Tab-separated table of C-alpha atoms in Angstrom:
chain	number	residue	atom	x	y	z
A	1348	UNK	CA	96.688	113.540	-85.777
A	1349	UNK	CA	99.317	116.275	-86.986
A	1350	UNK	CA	98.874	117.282	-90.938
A	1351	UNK	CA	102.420	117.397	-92.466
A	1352	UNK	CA	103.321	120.290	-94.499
A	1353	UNK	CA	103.794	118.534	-97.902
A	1354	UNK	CA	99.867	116.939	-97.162
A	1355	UNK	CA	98.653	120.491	-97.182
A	1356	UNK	CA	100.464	121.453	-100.596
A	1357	UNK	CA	99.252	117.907	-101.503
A	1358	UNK	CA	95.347	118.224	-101.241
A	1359	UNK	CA	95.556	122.015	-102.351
A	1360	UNK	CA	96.832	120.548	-105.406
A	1361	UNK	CA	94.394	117.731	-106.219
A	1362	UNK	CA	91.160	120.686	-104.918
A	1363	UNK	CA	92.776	122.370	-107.972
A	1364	UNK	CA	92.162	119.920	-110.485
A	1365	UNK	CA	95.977	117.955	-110.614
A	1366	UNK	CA	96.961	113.715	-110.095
A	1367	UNK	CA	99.717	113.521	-108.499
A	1368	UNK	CA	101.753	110.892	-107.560
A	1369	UNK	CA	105.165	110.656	-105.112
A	1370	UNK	CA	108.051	108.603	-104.414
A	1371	UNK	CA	111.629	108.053	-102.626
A	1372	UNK	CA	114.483	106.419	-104.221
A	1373	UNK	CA	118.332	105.955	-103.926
A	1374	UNK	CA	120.570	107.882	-106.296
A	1375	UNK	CA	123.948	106.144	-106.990
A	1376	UNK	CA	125.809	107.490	-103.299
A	1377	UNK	CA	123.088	106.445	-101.559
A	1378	UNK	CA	121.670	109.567	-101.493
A	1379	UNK	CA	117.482	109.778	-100.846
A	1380	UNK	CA	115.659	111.847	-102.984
A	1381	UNK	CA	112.373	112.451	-103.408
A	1382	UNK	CA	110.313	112.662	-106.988
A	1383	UNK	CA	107.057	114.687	-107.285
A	1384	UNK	CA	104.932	113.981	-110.574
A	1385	UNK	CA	101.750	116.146	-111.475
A	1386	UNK	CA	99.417	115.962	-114.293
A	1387	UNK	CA	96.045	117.275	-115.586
A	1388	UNK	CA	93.940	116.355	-118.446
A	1389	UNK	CA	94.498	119.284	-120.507
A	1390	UNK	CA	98.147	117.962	-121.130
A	1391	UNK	CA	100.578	120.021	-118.144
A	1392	UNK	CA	102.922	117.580	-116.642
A	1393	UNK	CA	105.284	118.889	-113.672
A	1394	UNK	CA	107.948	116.410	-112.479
A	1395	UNK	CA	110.524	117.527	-109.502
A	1396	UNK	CA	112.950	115.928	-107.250
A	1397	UNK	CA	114.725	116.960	-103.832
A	1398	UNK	CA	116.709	115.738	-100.880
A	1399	UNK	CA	113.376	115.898	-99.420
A	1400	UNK	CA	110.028	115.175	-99.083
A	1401	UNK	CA	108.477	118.580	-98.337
A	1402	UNK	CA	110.970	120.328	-100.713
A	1403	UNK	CA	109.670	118.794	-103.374
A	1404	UNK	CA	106.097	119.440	-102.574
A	1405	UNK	CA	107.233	123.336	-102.579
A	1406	UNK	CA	109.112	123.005	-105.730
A	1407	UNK	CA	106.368	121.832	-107.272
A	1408	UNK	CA	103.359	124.152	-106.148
A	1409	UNK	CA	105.819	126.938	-107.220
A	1410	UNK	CA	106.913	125.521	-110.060
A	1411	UNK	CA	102.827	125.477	-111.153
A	1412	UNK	CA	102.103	128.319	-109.745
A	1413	UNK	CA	104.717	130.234	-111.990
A	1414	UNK	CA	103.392	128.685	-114.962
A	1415	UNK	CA	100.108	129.462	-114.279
A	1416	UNK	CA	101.065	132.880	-113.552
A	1417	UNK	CA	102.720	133.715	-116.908
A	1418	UNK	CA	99.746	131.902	-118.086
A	1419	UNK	CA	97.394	134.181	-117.039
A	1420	UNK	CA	98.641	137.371	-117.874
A	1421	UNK	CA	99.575	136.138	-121.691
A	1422	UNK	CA	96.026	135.383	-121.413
A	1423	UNK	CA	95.277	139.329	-119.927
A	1424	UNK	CA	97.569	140.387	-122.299
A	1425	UNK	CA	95.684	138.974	-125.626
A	1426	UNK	CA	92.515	139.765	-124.121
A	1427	UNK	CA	93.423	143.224	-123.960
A	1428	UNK	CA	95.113	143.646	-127.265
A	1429	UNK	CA	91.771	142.054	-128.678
A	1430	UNK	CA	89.570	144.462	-126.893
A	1431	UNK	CA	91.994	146.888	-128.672
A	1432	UNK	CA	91.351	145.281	-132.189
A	1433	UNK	CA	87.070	145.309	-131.388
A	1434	UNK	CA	87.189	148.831	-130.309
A	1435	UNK	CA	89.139	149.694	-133.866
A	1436	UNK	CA	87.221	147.352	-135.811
A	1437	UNK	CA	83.510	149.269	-134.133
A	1438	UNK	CA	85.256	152.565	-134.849
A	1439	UNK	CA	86.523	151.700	-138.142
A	1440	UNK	CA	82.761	150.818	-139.175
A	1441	UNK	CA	81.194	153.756	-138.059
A	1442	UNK	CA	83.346	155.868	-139.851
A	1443	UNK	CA	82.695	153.884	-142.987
A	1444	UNK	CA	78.754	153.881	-141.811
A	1445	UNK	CA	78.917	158.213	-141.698
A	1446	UNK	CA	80.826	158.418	-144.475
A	1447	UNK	CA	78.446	156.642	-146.640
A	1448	UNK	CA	75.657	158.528	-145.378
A	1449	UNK	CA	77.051	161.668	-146.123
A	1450	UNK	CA	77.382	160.592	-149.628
A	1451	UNK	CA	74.366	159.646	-149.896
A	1452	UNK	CA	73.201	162.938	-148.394
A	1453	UNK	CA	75.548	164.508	-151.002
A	1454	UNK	CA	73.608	162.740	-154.233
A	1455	UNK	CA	70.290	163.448	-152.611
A	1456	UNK	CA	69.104	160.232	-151.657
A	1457	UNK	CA	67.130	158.712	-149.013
A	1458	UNK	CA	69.029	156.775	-146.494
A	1459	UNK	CA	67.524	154.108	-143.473
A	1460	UNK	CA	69.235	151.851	-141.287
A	1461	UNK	CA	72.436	152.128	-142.875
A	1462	UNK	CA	71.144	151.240	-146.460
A	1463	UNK	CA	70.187	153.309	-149.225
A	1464	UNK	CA	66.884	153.217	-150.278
A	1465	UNK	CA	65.592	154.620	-153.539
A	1466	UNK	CA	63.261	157.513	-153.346
């Protein structure tokens, strides 16, 4: 038995966590086209149609696949900016940390783990 094309895109889909669901119809010249319908439980929704069968199938793995993509590197780029923000917020407190201990240090007192302890 040959595997078509469009089962291939079809079962690499649903591996990937996505329902989908297919059918043909008649447009008003008589025309067949084909309507591709994918959904996940976290909301997406992708709904194409073609002259054809396979076409569709392509239109919508790229059509996910591009979403996905800009997904992903919003994602990479807020992960990034936040590992920005962490690093400022750790160097932000240690200057704060040093600069109360050399006040301290200053005044003469004592100073362990950050906190001032009276001598």
């Amino acid at each position: 038995m040959r595997v078509k094309y469009w089962e291939i895109i079809h079962c690499n889909l649903k591996k990937r966590g996505w329902s989908l669901g297919y059918v043909s119809a008649v447009d008003s010249q008589g025309r067949t086209i084909w309507i591709v319908d994918a959904h996940r439980g976290d909301g997406r929704r992708f709904i194409v149609h073609s002259d054809e069968k396979l076409s569709a199938f392509v239109e919508l793995e790229s059509a996910i696949t591009r979403t996905l993509s800009v997904a992903l590197s919003r994602y990479q780029e807020l992960h990034s900016i936040s590992q920005l923000m962490h690093s400022r917020i750790r160097c932000f407190k240690q200057n704060i940390s040093e600069q109360r201990l050399r006040r301290a240090q200053r005044c003469g007192e004592a100073v362990t783990l950050g906190r001032r302890a009276n001598s």
